[in-house]
Amino acid sequence: MSTAVYPGSFDPVTLGHLDVMERAAGAFDRLIVAVLVNPRKSVTAAAHDRAAEIGSVVAESAPGVAARIEVLTFDGLTVDLATRLEASFIVRGLRAVSDFESEMQMAHTNRKLRPAIDTVFFMTALEHAYLSSSLVREIAAFGGDVSGMVPPAVARRLSVPSG
Ligand code: PNS
């Protein structure tokens, strides 16, 4: 059985992430979406809440592959998580050349740490290639409309002023 881990911050999950999840779930028997717990970063929602949100969004928007997708939170190294889960692949999305340098560095580093685990890249769908979680956070923080960028449930959550 081929298992892949798709790690990320997913703060928030975007339509670009969902596109990668759906396509990666079609390529592997089991896809584990792993939401990084990073206490040093200020976040729009706790990692376990973002993981639950991703789980329900996937069930709704990608019912055909949802059974092959699990969502969890993790801290520590991605390669350690992948090893624990017996995953041979790490999935990442590539939007543009600008992503390539840091993604290449991460892929080489992970391979140095755990040569048996390969990184597989999916080109983000063209219509989502401009999207980033940080831009979505900024737009939402200023009251802008992010409904075409994230799933409806996420847009609703971000539109509610926090604090
Ligand atoms: O969505 P992001 O923020 O681009 O995801 C980055 C992520 C979570 C994939 C990366 O920071 C990561 O793998 N963190 C876990 C710690 C780790 O394994 N570091 C070494 C990777 S080179």
PDB file of C-alpha atoms and ligand atoms in Angstrom:
ATOM      1  CA  MET A   1       0.000   0.000   0.000  1.00  0.00           C
ATOM      2  CA  SER A   2       1.413   3.414  -0.952  1.00  0.00           C
ATOM      3  CA  THR A   3       1.160   5.984   1.806  1.00  0.00           C
ATOM      4  CA  ALA A   4       2.036   9.667   1.511  1.00  0.00           C
ATOM      5  CA  VAL A   5       2.166  12.478   4.040  1.00  0.00           C
ATOM      6  CA  TYR A   6       1.160  15.990   3.016  1.00  0.00           C
ATOM      7  CA  PRO A   7       2.578  18.264   5.729  1.00  0.00           C
ATOM      8  CA  GLY A   8       1.879  21.949   6.070  1.00  0.00           C
ATOM      9  CA  SER A   9       0.663  24.798   8.184  1.00  0.00           C
ATOM     10  CA  PHE A  10      -2.684  25.001   6.374  1.00  0.00           C
ATOM     11  CA  ASP A  11      -3.450  28.270   8.153  1.00  0.00           C
ATOM     12  CA  PRO A  12      -5.899  28.405   6.594  1.00  0.00           C
ATOM     13  CA  VAL A  13      -6.399  25.592   4.125  1.00  0.00           C
ATOM     14  CA  THR A  14      -6.935  27.093   0.654  1.00  0.00           C
ATOM     15  CA  LEU A  15      -8.579  25.835  -2.522  1.00  0.00           C
ATOM     16  CA  GLY A  16      -5.042  25.270  -3.803  1.00  0.00           C
ATOM     17  CA  HIS A  17      -4.279  22.902  -0.903  1.00  0.00           C
ATOM     18  CA  LEU A  18      -7.559  21.072  -1.479  1.00  0.00           C
ATOM     19  CA  ASP A  19      -6.765  20.615  -5.145  1.00  0.00           C
ATOM     20  CA  VAL A  20      -3.397  19.058  -4.227  1.00  0.00           C
ATOM     21  CA  MET A  21      -5.058  16.830  -1.592  1.00  0.00           C
ATOM     22  CA  GLU A  22      -7.621  15.552  -4.043  1.00  0.00           C
ATOM     23  CA  ARG A  23      -5.087  14.788  -6.750  1.00  0.00           C
ATOM     24  CA  ALA A  24      -2.568  13.239  -4.337  1.00  0.00           C
ATOM     25  CA  ALA A  25      -5.317  11.052  -2.864  1.00  0.00           C
ATOM     26  CA  GLY A  26      -5.931   9.797  -6.381  1.00  0.00           C
ATOM     27  CA  ALA A  27      -2.276   8.874  -6.758  1.00  0.00           C
ATOM     28  CA  PHE A  28      -1.677   7.118  -3.411  1.00  0.00           C
ATOM     29  CA  ASP A  29      -3.682   4.515  -1.499  1.00  0.00           C
ATOM     30  CA  ARG A  30      -3.560   6.590   1.669  1.00  0.00           C
ATOM     31  CA  LEU A  31      -2.882  10.304   2.093  1.00  0.00           C
ATOM     32  CA  ILE A  32      -2.213  11.719   5.522  1.00  0.00           C
ATOM     33  CA  VAL A  33      -2.642  15.464   5.750  1.00  0.00           C
ATOM     34  CA  ALA A  34      -0.441  16.567   8.639  1.00  0.00           C
ATOM     35  CA  VAL A  35      -1.046  19.958  10.220  1.00  0.00           C
ATOM     36  CA  LEU A  36       2.055  21.334  11.914  1.00  0.00           C
ATOM     37  CA  VAL A  37       1.705  22.429  15.530  1.00  0.00           C
ATOM     38  CA  ASN A  38       3.976  25.438  15.779  1.00  0.00           C
ATOM     39  CA  PRO A  39       3.750  27.195  19.159  1.00  0.00           C
ATOM     40  CA  ARG A  40       6.074  29.958  17.898  1.00  0.00           C
ATOM     41  CA  LYS A  41       3.595  31.140  15.264  1.00  0.00           C
ATOM     42  CA  SER A  42       0.410  33.070  15.896  1.00  0.00           C
ATOM     43  CA  VAL A  43      -2.371  31.241  14.109  1.00  0.00           C
ATOM     44  CA  THR A  44      -5.979  31.833  13.046  1.00  0.00           C
ATOM     45  CA  ALA A  45      -7.104  28.633  14.822  1.00  0.00           C
ATOM     46  CA  ALA A  46      -5.453  25.888  16.890  1.00  0.00           C
ATOM     47  CA  ALA A  47      -3.850  23.102  14.850  1.00  0.00           C
ATOM     48  CA  HIS A  48      -6.389  20.486  15.989  1.00  0.00           C
ATOM     49  CA  ASP A  49      -9.248  22.800  14.975  1.00  0.00           C
ATOM     50  CA  ARG A  50      -7.658  23.359  11.555  1.00  0.00           C
ATOM     51  CA  ALA A  51      -7.246  19.592  11.195  1.00  0.00           C
ATOM     52  CA  ALA A  52     -10.926  19.007  12.035  1.00  0.00           C
ATOM     53  CA  GLU A  53     -11.882  21.758   9.602  1.00  0.00           C
ATOM     54  CA  ILE A  54      -9.830  20.137   6.815  1.00  0.00           C
ATOM     55  CA  GLY A  55     -11.445  16.763   7.574  1.00  0.00           C
ATOM     56  CA  SER A  56     -14.964  18.114   7.161  1.00  0.00           C
ATOM     57  CA  VAL A  57     -14.105  20.207   4.107  1.00  0.00           C
ATOM     58  CA  VAL A  58     -12.532  17.177   2.390  1.00  0.00           C
ATOM     59  CA  ALA A  59     -15.557  15.004   3.219  1.00  0.00           C
ATOM     60  CA  GLU A  60     -17.804  17.622   1.642  1.00  0.00           C
ATOM     61  CA  SER A  61     -15.776  18.744  -1.358  1.00  0.00           C
ATOM     62  CA  ALA A  62     -13.970  15.549  -2.345  1.00  0.00           C
ATOM     63  CA  PRO A  63     -16.261  12.649  -1.343  1.00  0.00           C
ATOM     64  CA  GLY A  64     -14.713  10.419  -4.008  1.00  0.00           C
ATOM     65  CA  VAL A  65     -11.325  10.343  -2.290  1.00  0.00           C
ATOM     66  CA  ALA A  66     -12.217  11.343   1.271  1.00  0.00           C
ATOM     67  CA  ALA A  67     -12.019   7.740   2.492  1.00  0.00           C
ATOM     68  CA  ARG A  68      -8.332   7.666   1.544  1.00  0.00           C
ATOM     69  CA  ILE A  69      -7.502  10.921   3.365  1.00  0.00           C
ATOM     70  CA  GLU A  70      -6.719  11.162   7.075  1.00  0.00           C
ATOM     71  CA  VAL A  71      -5.967  14.408   8.837  1.00  0.00           C
ATOM     72  CA  LEU A  72      -3.863  14.742  11.965  1.00  0.00           C
ATOM     73  CA  THR A  73      -1.650  17.209  13.764  1.00  0.00           C
ATOM     74  CA  PHE A  74       2.049  16.757  14.401  1.00  0.00           C
ATOM     75  CA  ASP A  75       5.107  18.399  15.815  1.00  0.00           C
ATOM     76  CA  GLY A  76       8.743  17.482  15.265  1.00  0.00           C
ATOM     77  CA  LEU A  77      10.223  16.390  11.980  1.00  0.00           C
ATOM     78  CA  THR A  78       8.092  15.483   8.977  1.00  0.00           C
ATOM     79  CA  VAL A  79      10.385  12.535   8.190  1.00  0.00           C
ATOM     80  CA  ASP A  80       9.875  11.134  11.707  1.00  0.00           C
ATOM     81  CA  LEU A  81       6.122  11.356  11.256  1.00  0.00           C
ATOM     82  CA  ALA A  82       6.359   9.717   7.838  1.00  0.00           C
ATOM     83  CA  THR A  83       8.472   6.910   9.287  1.00  0.00           C
ATOM     84  CA  ARG A  84       5.991   6.312  12.133  1.00  0.00           C
ATOM     85  CA  LEU A  85       3.146   6.171   9.614  1.00  0.00           C
ATOM     86  CA  GLU A  86       5.115   3.935   7.245  1.00  0.00           C
ATOM     87  CA  ALA A  87       4.756   6.555   4.519  1.00  0.00           C
ATOM     88  CA  SER A  88       7.299   6.428   1.689  1.00  0.00           C
ATOM     89  CA  PHE A  89       6.358   9.787   0.204  1.00  0.00           C
ATOM     90  CA  ILE A  90       6.010  13.400   1.225  1.00  0.00           C
ATOM     91  CA  VAL A  91       3.615  15.456  -0.903  1.00  0.00           C
ATOM     92  CA  ARG A  92       4.043  19.164  -1.521  1.00  0.00           C
ATOM     93  CA  GLY A  93       2.383  21.589  -3.904  1.00  0.00           C
ATOM     94  CA  LEU A  94       4.356  23.848  -6.229  1.00  0.00           C
ATOM     95  CA  ARG A  95       2.682  27.037  -7.379  1.00  0.00           C
ATOM     96  CA  ALA A  96       5.432  28.826  -9.247  1.00  0.00           C
ATOM     97  CA  VAL A  97       9.178  28.991  -9.760  1.00  0.00           C
ATOM     98  CA  SER A  98       9.352  31.131  -6.618  1.00  0.00           C
ATOM     99  CA  ASP A  99       8.317  28.091  -4.533  1.00  0.00           C
ATOM    100  CA  PHE A 100      10.938  25.901  -6.102  1.00  0.00           C
ATOM    101  CA  GLU A 101      14.032  27.030  -4.238  1.00  0.00           C
ATOM    102  CA  SER A 102      12.718  26.516  -0.720  1.00  0.00           C
ATOM    103  CA  GLU A 103      10.858  23.343  -1.680  1.00  0.00           C
ATOM    104  CA  MET A 104      13.988  21.903  -3.274  1.00  0.00           C
ATOM    105  CA  GLN A 105      15.982  22.680  -0.130  1.00  0.00           C
ATOM    106  CA  MET A 106      13.340  21.017   2.022  1.00  0.00           C
ATOM    107  CA  ALA A 107      13.125  17.951  -0.233  1.00  0.00           C
ATOM    108  CA  HIS A 108      16.912  17.505  -0.258  1.00  0.00           C
ATOM    109  CA  THR A 109      17.105  17.977   3.509  1.00  0.00           C
ATOM    110  CA  ASN A 110      14.358  15.439   4.133  1.00  0.00           C
ATOM    111  CA  ARG A 111      16.047  12.991   1.783  1.00  0.00           C
ATOM    112  CA  LYS A 112      19.364  13.480   3.587  1.00  0.00           C
ATOM    113  CA  LEU A 113      17.613  12.747   6.886  1.00  0.00           C
ATOM    114  CA  ARG A 114      15.644   9.769   5.545  1.00  0.00           C
ATOM    115  CA  PRO A 115      16.821   8.569   2.102  1.00  0.00           C
ATOM    116  CA  ALA A 116      13.974   6.059   1.818  1.00  0.00           C
ATOM    117  CA  ILE A 117      11.382   8.839   1.796  1.00  0.00           C
ATOM    118  CA  ASP A 118      10.892  10.763  -1.444  1.00  0.00           C
ATOM    119  CA  THR A 119       9.145  14.068  -1.978  1.00  0.00           C
ATOM    120  CA  VAL A 120       6.568  14.205  -4.752  1.00  0.00           C
ATOM    121  CA  PHE A 121       5.394  17.568  -6.086  1.00  0.00           C
ATOM    122  CA  PHE A 122       2.014  18.382  -7.540  1.00  0.00           C
ATOM    123  CA  MET A 123       1.701  21.516  -9.648  1.00  0.00           C
ATOM    124  CA  THR A 124      -1.070  23.563  -8.084  1.00  0.00           C
ATOM    125  CA  ALA A 125      -3.966  24.043 -10.508  1.00  0.00           C
ATOM    126  CA  LEU A 126      -3.461  27.189 -12.562  1.00  0.00           C
ATOM    127  CA  GLU A 127      -6.579  28.887 -11.210  1.00  0.00           C
ATOM    128  CA  HIS A 128      -5.214  28.572  -7.667  1.00  0.00           C
ATOM    129  CA  ALA A 129      -1.560  29.259  -8.427  1.00  0.00           C
ATOM    130  CA  TYR A 130      -1.706  32.833  -7.084  1.00  0.00           C
ATOM    131  CA  LEU A 131      -3.125  31.748  -3.725  1.00  0.00           C
ATOM    132  CA  SER A 132      -1.278  31.678  -0.436  1.00  0.00           C
ATOM    133  CA  SER A 133      -2.460  31.216   3.131  1.00  0.00           C
ATOM    134  CA  SER A 134      -0.588  34.333   4.245  1.00  0.00           C
ATOM    135  CA  LEU A 135      -2.375  36.509   1.669  1.00  0.00           C
ATOM    136  CA  VAL A 136      -5.700  34.989   2.677  1.00  0.00           C
ATOM    137  CA  ARG A 137      -4.960  35.811   6.337  1.00  0.00           C
ATOM    138  CA  GLU A 138      -4.051  39.380   5.442  1.00  0.00           C
ATOM    139  CA  ILE A 139      -7.145  39.939   3.290  1.00  0.00           C
ATOM    140  CA  ALA A 140      -9.401  38.458   5.982  1.00  0.00           C
ATOM    141  CA  ALA A 141      -7.740  40.556   8.693  1.00  0.00           C
ATOM    142  CA  PHE A 142      -8.691  43.693   6.753  1.00  0.00           C
ATOM    143  CA  GLY A 143     -12.245  42.488   6.202  1.00  0.00           C
ATOM    144  CA  GLY A 144     -11.751  41.534   2.552  1.00  0.00           C
ATOM    145  CA  ASP A 145     -13.660  38.799   0.769  1.00  0.00           C
ATOM    146  CA  VAL A 146     -11.778  35.484   0.660  1.00  0.00           C
ATOM    147  CA  SER A 147     -14.719  33.384  -0.468  1.00  0.00           C
ATOM    148  CA  GLY A 148     -13.162  32.501  -3.833  1.00  0.00           C
ATOM    149  CA  MET A 149      -9.909  31.448  -2.189  1.00  0.00           C
ATOM    150  CA  VAL A 150     -10.870  29.087   0.618  1.00  0.00           C
ATOM    151  CA  PRO A 151     -13.719  26.634   1.265  1.00  0.00           C
ATOM    152  CA  PRO A 152     -16.972  28.294   2.426  1.00  0.00           C
ATOM    153  CA  ALA A 153     -16.643  27.094   6.035  1.00  0.00           C
ATOM    154  CA  VAL A 154     -13.159  28.615   6.272  1.00  0.00           C
ATOM    155  CA  ALA A 155     -14.331  31.902   4.705  1.00  0.00           C
ATOM    156  CA  ARG A 156     -17.125  32.056   7.315  1.00  0.00           C
ATOM    157  CA  ARG A 157     -14.707  31.410  10.175  1.00  0.00           C
ATOM    158  CA  LEU A 158     -12.257  34.049   8.949  1.00  0.00           C
ATOM    159  CA  SER A 159     -15.004  36.631   8.498  1.00  0.00           C
ATOM    160  CA  VAL A 160     -15.884  36.486  12.202  1.00  0.00           C
ATOM    161  CA  PRO A 161     -13.709  39.030  14.008  1.00  0.00           C
ATOM    162  CA  SER A 162     -11.596  37.274  16.664  1.00  0.00           C
ATOM    163  CA  GLY A 163     -11.144  38.581  20.207  1.00  0.00           C
TER     164      GLY A 163
HETATM  165  O1  PNS B   1       2.715  25.063   4.798  1.00  0.00           O
HETATM  166  P1  PNS B   1       4.153  25.321   5.109  1.00  0.00           P
HETATM  167  O2  PNS B   1       4.286  26.296   6.242  1.00  0.00           O
HETATM  168  O3  PNS B   1       4.942  25.721   3.895  1.00  0.00           O
HETATM  169  O4  PNS B   1       4.749  23.910   5.612  1.00  0.00           O
HETATM  170  C1  PNS B   1       6.075  23.798   6.050  1.00  0.00           C
HETATM  171  C2  PNS B   1       6.315  22.408   6.676  1.00  0.00           C
HETATM  172  C3  PNS B   1       5.316  22.144   7.796  1.00  0.00           C
HETATM  173  C4  PNS B   1       6.167  21.355   5.626  1.00  0.00           C
HETATM  174  C5  PNS B   1       7.755  22.369   7.207  1.00  0.00           C
HETATM  175  O5  PNS B   1       7.986  23.490   8.008  1.00  0.00           O
HETATM  176  C6  PNS B   1       8.051  21.117   8.011  1.00  0.00           C
HETATM  177  O6  PNS B   1       8.187  20.046   7.473  1.00  0.00           O
HETATM  178  N1  PNS B   1       8.140  21.286   9.345  1.00  0.00           N
HETATM  179  C7  PNS B   1       8.365  20.202  10.261  1.00  0.00           C
HETATM  180  C8  PNS B   1       9.797  20.240  10.784  1.00  0.00           C
HETATM  181  C9  PNS B   1      10.739  19.636   9.788  1.00  0.00           C
HETATM  182  O7  PNS B   1      10.611  18.495   9.385  1.00  0.00           O
HETATM  183  N2  PNS B   1      11.741  20.447   9.368  1.00  0.00           N
HETATM  184  C10 PNS B   1      12.695  20.034   8.385  1.00  0.00           C
HETATM  185  C11 PNS B   1      12.104  20.162   6.977  1.00  0.00           C
HETATM  186  S1  PNS B   1      13.377  20.549   5.883  1.00  0.00           S
END
